[in-house]
CSV table of C-alpha atoms in Angstrom, one decimal:
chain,number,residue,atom,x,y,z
A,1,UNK,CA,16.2,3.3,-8.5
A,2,UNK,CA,16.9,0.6,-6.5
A,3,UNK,CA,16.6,-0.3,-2.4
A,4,UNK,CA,17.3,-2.2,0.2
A,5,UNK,CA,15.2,-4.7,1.6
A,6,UNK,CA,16.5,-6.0,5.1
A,7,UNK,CA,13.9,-7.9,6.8
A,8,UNK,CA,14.3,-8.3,10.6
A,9,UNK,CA,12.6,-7.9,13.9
A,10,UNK,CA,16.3,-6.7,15.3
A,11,UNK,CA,15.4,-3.5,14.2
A,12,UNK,CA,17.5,-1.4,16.5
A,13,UNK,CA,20.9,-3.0,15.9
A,14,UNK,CA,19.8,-2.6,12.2
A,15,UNK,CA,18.9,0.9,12.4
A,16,UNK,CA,22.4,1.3,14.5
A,17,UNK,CA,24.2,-0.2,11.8
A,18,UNK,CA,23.1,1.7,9.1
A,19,UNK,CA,23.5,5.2,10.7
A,20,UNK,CA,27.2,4.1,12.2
A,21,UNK,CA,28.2,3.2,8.7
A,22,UNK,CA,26.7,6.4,6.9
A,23,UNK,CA,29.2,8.8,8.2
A,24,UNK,CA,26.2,11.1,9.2
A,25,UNK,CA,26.7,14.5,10.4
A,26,UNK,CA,22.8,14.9,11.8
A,27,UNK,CA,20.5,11.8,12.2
A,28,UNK,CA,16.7,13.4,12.6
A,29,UNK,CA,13.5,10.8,13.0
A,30,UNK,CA,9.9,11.6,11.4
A,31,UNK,CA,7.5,10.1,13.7
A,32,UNK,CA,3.4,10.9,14.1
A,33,UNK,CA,2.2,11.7,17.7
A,34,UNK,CA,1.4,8.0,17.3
A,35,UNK,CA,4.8,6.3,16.7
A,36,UNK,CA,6.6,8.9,19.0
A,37,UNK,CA,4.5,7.0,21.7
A,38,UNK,CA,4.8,3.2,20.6
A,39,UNK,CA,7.6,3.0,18.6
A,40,UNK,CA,10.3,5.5,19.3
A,41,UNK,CA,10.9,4.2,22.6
A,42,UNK,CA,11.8,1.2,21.3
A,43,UNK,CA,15.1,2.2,19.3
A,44,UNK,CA,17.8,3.2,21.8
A,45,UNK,CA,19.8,4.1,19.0
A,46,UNK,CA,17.9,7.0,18.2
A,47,UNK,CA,18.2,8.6,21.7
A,48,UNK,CA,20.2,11.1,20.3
A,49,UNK,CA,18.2,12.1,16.7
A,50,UNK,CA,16.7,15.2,16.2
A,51,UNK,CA,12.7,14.2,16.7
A,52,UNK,CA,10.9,15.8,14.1
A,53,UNK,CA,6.6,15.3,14.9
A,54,UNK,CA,3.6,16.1,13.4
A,55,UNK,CA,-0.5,14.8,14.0
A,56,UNK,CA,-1.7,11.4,13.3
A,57,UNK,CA,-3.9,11.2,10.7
A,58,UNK,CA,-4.1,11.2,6.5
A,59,UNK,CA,-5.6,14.9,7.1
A,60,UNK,CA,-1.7,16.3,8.2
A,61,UNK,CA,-0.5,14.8,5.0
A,62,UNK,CA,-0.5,18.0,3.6
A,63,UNK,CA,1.9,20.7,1.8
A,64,UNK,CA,1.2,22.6,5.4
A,65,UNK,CA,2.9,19.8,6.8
A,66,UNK,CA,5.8,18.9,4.4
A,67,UNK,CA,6.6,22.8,5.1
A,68,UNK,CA,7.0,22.1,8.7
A,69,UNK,CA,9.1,19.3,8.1
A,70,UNK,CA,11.4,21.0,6.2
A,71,UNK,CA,11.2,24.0,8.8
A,72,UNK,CA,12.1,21.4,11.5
A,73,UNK,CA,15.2,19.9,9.5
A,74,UNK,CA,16.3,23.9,9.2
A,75,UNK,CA,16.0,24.2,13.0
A,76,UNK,CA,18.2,20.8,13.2
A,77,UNK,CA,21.0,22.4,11.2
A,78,UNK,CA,20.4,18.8,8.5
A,79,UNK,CA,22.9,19.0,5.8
A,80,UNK,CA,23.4,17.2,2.5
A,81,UNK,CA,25.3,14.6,4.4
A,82,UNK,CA,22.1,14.2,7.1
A,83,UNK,CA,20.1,10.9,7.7
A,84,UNK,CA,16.2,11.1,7.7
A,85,UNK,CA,14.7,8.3,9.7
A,86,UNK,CA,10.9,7.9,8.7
A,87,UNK,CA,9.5,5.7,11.3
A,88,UNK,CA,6.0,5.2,11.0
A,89,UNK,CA,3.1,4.0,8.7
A,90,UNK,CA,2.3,5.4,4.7
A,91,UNK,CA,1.8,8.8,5.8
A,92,UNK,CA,4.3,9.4,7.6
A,93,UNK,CA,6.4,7.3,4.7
A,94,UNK,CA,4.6,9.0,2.2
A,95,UNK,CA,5.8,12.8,3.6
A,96,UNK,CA,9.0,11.8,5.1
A,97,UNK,CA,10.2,10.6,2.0
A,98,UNK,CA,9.1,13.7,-0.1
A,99,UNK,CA,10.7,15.8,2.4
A,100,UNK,CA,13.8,14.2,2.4
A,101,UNK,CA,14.0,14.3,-1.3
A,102,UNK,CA,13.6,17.7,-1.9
A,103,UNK,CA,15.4,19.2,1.0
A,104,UNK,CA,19.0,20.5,-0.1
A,105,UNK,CA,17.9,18.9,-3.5
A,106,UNK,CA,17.9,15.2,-2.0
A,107,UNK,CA,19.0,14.1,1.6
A,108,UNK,CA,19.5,10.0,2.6
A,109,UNK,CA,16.5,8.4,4.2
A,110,UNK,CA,15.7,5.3,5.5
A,111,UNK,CA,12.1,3.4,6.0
A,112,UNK,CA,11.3,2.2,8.9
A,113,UNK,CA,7.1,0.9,8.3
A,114,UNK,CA,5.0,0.0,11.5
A,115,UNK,CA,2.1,-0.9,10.1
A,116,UNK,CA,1.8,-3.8,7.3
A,117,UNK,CA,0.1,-1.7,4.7
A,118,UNK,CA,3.1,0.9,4.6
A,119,UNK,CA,5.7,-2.4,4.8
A,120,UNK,CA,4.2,-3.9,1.6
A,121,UNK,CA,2.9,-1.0,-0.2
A,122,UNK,CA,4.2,3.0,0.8
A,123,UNK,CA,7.9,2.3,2.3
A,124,UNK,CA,8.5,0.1,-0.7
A,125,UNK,CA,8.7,1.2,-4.3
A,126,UNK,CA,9.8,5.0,-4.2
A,127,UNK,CA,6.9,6.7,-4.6
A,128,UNK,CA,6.9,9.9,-2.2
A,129,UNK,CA,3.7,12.4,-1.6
A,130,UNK,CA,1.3,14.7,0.2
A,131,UNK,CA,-2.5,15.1,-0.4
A,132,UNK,CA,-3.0,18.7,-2.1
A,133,UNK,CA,-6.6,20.7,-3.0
A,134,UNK,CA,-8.7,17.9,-1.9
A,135,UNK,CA,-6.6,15.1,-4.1
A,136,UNK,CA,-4.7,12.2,-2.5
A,137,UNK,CA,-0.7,12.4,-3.3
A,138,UNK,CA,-1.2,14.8,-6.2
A,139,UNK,CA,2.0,16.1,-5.4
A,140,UNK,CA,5.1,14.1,-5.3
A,141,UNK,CA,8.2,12.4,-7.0
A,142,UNK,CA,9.5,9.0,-7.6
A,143,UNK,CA,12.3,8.8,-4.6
A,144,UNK,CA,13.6,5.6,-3.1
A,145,UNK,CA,14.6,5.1,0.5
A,146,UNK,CA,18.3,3.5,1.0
A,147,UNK,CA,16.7,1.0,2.8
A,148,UNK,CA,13.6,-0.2,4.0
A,149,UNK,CA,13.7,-2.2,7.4
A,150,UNK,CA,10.7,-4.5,7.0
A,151,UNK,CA,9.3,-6.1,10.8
A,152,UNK,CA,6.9,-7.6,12.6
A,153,UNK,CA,7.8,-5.8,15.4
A,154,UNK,CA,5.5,-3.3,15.6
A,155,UNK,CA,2.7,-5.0,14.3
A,156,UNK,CA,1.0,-6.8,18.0
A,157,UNK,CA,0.0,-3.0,18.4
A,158,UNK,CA,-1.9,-3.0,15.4
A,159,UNK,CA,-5.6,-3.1,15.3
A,160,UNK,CA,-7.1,-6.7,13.5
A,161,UNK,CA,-8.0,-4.3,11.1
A,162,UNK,CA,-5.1,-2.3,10.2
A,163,UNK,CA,-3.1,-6.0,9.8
A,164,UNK,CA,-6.3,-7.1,7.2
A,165,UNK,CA,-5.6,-4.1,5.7
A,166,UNK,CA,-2.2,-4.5,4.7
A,167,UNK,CA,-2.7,-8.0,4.0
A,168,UNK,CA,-5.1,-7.5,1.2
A,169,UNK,CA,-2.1,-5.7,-1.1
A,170,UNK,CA,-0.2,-8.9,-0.1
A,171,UNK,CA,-2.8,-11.1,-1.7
A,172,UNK,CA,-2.4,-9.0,-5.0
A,173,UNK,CA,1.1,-9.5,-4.5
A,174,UNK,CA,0.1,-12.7,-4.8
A,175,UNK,CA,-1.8,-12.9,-7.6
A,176,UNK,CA,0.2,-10.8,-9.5
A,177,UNK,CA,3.4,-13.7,-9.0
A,178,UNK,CA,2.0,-17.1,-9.0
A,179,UNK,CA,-0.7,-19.8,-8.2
A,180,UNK,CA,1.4,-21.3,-5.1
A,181,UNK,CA,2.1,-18.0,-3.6
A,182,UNK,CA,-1.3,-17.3,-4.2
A,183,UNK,CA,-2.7,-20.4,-2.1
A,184,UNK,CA,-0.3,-20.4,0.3
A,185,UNK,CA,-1.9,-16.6,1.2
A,186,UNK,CA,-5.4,-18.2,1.6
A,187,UNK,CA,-4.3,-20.9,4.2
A,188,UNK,CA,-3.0,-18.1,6.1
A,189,UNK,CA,-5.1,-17.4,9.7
A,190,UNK,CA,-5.9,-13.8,9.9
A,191,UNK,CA,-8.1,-14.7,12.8
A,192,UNK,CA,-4.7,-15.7,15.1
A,193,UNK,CA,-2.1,-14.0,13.7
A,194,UNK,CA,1.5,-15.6,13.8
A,195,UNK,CA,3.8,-12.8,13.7
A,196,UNK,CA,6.6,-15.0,12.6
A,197,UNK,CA,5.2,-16.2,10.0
A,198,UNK,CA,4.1,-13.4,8.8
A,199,UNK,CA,7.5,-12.2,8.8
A,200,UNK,CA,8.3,-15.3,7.1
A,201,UNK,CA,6.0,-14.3,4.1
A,202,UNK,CA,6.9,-11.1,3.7
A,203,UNK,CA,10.1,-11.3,1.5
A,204,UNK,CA,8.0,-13.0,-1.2
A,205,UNK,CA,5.5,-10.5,-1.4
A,206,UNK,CA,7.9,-7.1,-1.8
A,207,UNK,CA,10.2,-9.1,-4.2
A,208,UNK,CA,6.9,-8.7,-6.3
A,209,UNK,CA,6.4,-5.2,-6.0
A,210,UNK,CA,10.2,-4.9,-6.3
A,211,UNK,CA,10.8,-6.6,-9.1
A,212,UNK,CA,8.0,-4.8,-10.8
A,213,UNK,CA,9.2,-1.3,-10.0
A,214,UNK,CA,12.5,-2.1,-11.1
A,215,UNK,CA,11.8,-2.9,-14.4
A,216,UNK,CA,9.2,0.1,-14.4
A,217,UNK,CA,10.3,3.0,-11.7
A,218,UNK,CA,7.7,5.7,-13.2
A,219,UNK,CA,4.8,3.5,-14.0
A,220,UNK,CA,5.2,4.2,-17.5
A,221,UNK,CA,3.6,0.2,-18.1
A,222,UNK,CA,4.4,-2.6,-16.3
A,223,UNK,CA,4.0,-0.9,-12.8
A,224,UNK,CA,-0.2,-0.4,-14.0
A,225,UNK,CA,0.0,-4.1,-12.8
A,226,UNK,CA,0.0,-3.0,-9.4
A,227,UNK,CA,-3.3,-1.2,-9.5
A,228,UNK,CA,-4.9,-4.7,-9.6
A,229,UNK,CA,-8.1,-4.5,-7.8
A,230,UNK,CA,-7.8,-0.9,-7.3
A,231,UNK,CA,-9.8,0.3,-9.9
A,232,UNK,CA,-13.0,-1.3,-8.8
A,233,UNK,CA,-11.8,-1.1,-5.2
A,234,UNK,CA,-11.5,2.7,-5.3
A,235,UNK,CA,-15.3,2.9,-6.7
A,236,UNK,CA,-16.0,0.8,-3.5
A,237,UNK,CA,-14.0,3.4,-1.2
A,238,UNK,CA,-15.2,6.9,-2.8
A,239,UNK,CA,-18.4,5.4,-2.7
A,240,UNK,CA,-18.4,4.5,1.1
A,241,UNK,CA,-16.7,8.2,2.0
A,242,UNK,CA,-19.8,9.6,0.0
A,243,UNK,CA,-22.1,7.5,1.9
A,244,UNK,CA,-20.6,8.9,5.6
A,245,UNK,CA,-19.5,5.1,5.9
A,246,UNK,CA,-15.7,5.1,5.0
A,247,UNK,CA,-13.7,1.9,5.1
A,248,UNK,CA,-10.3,0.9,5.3
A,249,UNK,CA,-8.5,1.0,2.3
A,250,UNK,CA,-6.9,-2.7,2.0
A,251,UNK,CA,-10.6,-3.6,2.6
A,252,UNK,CA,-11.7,-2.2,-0.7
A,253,UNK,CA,-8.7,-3.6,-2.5
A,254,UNK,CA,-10.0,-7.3,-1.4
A,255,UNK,CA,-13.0,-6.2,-2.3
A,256,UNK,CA,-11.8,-5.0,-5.7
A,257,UNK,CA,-9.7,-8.4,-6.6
A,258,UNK,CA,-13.0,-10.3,-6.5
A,259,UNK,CA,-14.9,-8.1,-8.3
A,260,UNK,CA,-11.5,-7.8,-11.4
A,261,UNK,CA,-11.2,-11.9,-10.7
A,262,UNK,CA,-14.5,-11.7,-11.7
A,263,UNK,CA,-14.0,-9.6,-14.8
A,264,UNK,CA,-10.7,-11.4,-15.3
A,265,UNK,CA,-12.6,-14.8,-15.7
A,266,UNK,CA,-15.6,-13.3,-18.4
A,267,UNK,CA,-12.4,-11.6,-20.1
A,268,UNK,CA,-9.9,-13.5,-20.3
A,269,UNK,CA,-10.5,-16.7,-18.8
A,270,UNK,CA,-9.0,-16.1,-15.1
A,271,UNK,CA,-9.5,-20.0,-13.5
A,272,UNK,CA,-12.8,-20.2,-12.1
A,273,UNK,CA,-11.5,-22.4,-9.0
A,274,UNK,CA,-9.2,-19.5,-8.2
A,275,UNK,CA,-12.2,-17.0,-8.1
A,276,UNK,CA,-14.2,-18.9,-5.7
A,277,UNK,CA,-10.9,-19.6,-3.6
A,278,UNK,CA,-10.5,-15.7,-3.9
A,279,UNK,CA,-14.1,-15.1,-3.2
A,280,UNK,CA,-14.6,-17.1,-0.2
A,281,UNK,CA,-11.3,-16.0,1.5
A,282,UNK,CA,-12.6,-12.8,1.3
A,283,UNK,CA,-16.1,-12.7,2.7
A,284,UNK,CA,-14.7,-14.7,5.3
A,285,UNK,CA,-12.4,-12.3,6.5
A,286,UNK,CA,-13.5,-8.7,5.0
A,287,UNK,CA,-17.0,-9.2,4.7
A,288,UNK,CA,-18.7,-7.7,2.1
A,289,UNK,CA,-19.1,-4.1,1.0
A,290,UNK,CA,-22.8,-4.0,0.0
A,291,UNK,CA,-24.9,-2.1,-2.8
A,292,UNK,CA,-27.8,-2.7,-4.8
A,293,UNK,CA,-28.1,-2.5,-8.7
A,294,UNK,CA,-29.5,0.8,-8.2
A,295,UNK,CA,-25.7,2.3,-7.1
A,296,UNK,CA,-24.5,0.6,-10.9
A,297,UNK,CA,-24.5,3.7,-12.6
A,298,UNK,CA,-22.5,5.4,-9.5
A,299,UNK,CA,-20.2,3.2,-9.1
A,300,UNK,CA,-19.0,3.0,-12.8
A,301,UNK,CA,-19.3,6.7,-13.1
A,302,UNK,CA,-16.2,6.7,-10.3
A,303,UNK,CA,-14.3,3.9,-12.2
A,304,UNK,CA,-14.6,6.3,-15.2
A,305,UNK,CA,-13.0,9.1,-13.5
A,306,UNK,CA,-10.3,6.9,-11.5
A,307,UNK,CA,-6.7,8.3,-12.5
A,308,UNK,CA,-6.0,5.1,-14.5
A,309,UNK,CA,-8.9,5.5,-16.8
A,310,UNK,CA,-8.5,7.6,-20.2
A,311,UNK,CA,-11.6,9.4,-22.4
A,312,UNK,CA,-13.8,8.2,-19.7
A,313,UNK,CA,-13.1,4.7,-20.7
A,314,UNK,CA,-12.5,2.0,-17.6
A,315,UNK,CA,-9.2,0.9,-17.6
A,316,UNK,CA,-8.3,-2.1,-15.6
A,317,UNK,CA,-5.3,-4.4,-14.8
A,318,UNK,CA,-6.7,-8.2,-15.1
A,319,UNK,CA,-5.7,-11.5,-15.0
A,320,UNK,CA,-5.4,-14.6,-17.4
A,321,UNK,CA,-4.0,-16.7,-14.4
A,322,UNK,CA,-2.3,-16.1,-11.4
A,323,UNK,CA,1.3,-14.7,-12.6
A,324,UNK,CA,0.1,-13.5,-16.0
A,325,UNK,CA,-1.6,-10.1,-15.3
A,326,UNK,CA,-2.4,-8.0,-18.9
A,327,UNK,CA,-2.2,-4.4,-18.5
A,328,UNK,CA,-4.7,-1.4,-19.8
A,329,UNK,CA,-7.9,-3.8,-20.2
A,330,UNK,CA,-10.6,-1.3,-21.7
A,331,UNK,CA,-14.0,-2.2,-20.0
A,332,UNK,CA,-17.4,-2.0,-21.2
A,333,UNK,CA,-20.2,-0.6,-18.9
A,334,UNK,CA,-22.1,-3.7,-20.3
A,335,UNK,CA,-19.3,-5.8,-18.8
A,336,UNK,CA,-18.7,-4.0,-15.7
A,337,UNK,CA,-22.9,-4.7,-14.7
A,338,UNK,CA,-22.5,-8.3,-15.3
A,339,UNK,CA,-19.1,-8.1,-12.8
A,340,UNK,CA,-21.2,-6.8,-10.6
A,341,UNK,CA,-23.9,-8.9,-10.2
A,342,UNK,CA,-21.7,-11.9,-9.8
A,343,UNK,CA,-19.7,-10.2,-7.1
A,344,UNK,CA,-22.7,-9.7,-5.3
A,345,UNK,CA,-23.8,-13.5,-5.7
A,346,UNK,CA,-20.5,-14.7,-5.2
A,347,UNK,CA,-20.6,-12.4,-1.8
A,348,UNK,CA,-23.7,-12.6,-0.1
């Protein structure tokens, strides 16, 4: 199940490349009404591709859609020996890649991410999916692109947000590898963004992710690693969409690190200089997702039912130090009150 990475801000000559070398018979592009605007124009080489477009927006990453898709790659005569170009952020990653994977029983498709969330996270890895009967991605398969053309390029359209976003799944990244990837992250300005060096940066974090899903391509163990932070971070997000206040998801997830750092360091002795490194980093640029004591109970009654947790017990990835994550940590309610409290302390 594995991909390639090619990093580079030449994206078009890239892209040109791969499609001259891949004998093709029909090259078709997956675009959003968003990317068909900002970043289509941009690669000459697909003057000539079959454009296949749907809505912006997680709400069109549906089984309605994926039907279209594959509707659209009918009207675009696409083959067993066609190229499918996803060109866009997770979503349209996300659907592009199940499409292509069940079309003719499995077509070729490439990656191209424009945001930084679906560069380190969605493009990468192989897992494919659309949102079905109110659940995110419950329907989807385990498909790798060919490649995966990781830029920059795309990102100055980006909002401040978005790029915050994607950054917080590169500080897992992070913490997942080592201590000196890990602080070389938090001397990183998110306030003036150098596109260049983030481009720089990059590599280190998907050989992470990549190395992981290597060794683990269905999540069957190691993979749980990469739901670090996610656990408590999703009880941040469900809890925000509940209260009419949704926020971004890498938001939550930086969120979530402090508050399993936190639980990492009662559990298993995660470095306390590394959680106030963590903690500090993180107000300063995420802020902080606030709650009282009062939302306790509602917040571990959403951990409880978080995909990763079993019997209602709260399942978490921690850390003993940077680079040493321990899968499938069973947390106490008892535990998960104390977490909480410092988080707050730690955050306010």
């Amino acid at each position: 199940m594995s991909q390639e990475l090619i990093y580079t801000n030449k994206v078009d000559a890239t892209l040109k490349s791969i499609i001259e070398g891949g004998n093709y018979n029909r090259v078709m592009v997956l675009v959003d009404s968003n990317t068909r605007l900002v970043a289509l124009p941009q690669l000459p080489c697909l003057s000539d591709a079959w454009v296949i477009e749907f809505p912006a927006g997680d709400e069109n990453k549906s089984t309605a859609t994926l039907a279209a898709v594959w509707r659209a790659m009918e009207d675009g005569k696409a083959t067993r020996h066609s190229l499918l170009v996803n060109l866009g952020g997770g979503v349209v990653t996300d659907l592009g890649g199940l499409a292509a994977a069940t079309f003719k029983r499995g077509i070729h498709f490439v990656n191209v991410p424009t945001t930084l969330l679906a560069a380190v996270d969605a493009a990468v890895g192989g897992k494919t999916g659309v949102n079905f009967n109110g659940l995110k991605n419950e329907i989807g398969v385990f498909a790798p692109a060919q490649e995966v053309i990781v830029s920059t390029c795309f990102f100055a359209t980006l909002s401040r947000e978005e790029l915050k976003s994607g950054f917080a799944e590169m500080l897992k990244h992070a913490m997942l590898d080592s201590h000196d990837h890990f602080a070389r992250l938090l001397h990183f300005d998110l306030h003036d963004i150098d596109y260049d060096k983030l481009l720089e940066l990059l590599p280190a974090s998907l050989q992470v992710k990549q190395r992981i899903v290597e060794q683990d391509p269905t999540e069957a163990g190691l993979r749980k690693a990469l739901n670090l932070g996610h656990t408590v971070g999703h009880a941040f997000e469900s809890k925000a969409m509940s209260d009419g206040r949704p926020v971004p998801h890498g938001y939550a997830v930086a969120w979530g690190l402090v508050a399993e750092a936190v639980l990492s360091h009662m559990t298993l002795g995660f470095p306390s200089s590394d959680l106030y490194s963590l903690a500090r980093f993180v107000k300063e640029n995420y802020g902080m997702f606030h709650f009282t004591c009062d939302h306790y109970d509602q917040l571990i009654d959403l951990m409880r039912h978080d995909k990763k947790s079993r019997d209602g017990e709260i399942n978490c990835t921690l850390l003993k130090q940077c680079g040493d994550p321990k899968i499938d940590n069973t947390i106490t309610t008892h535990d998960i009150k104390a977490a909480l409290d410092i988080y707050r302390d730690l955050m306010e």
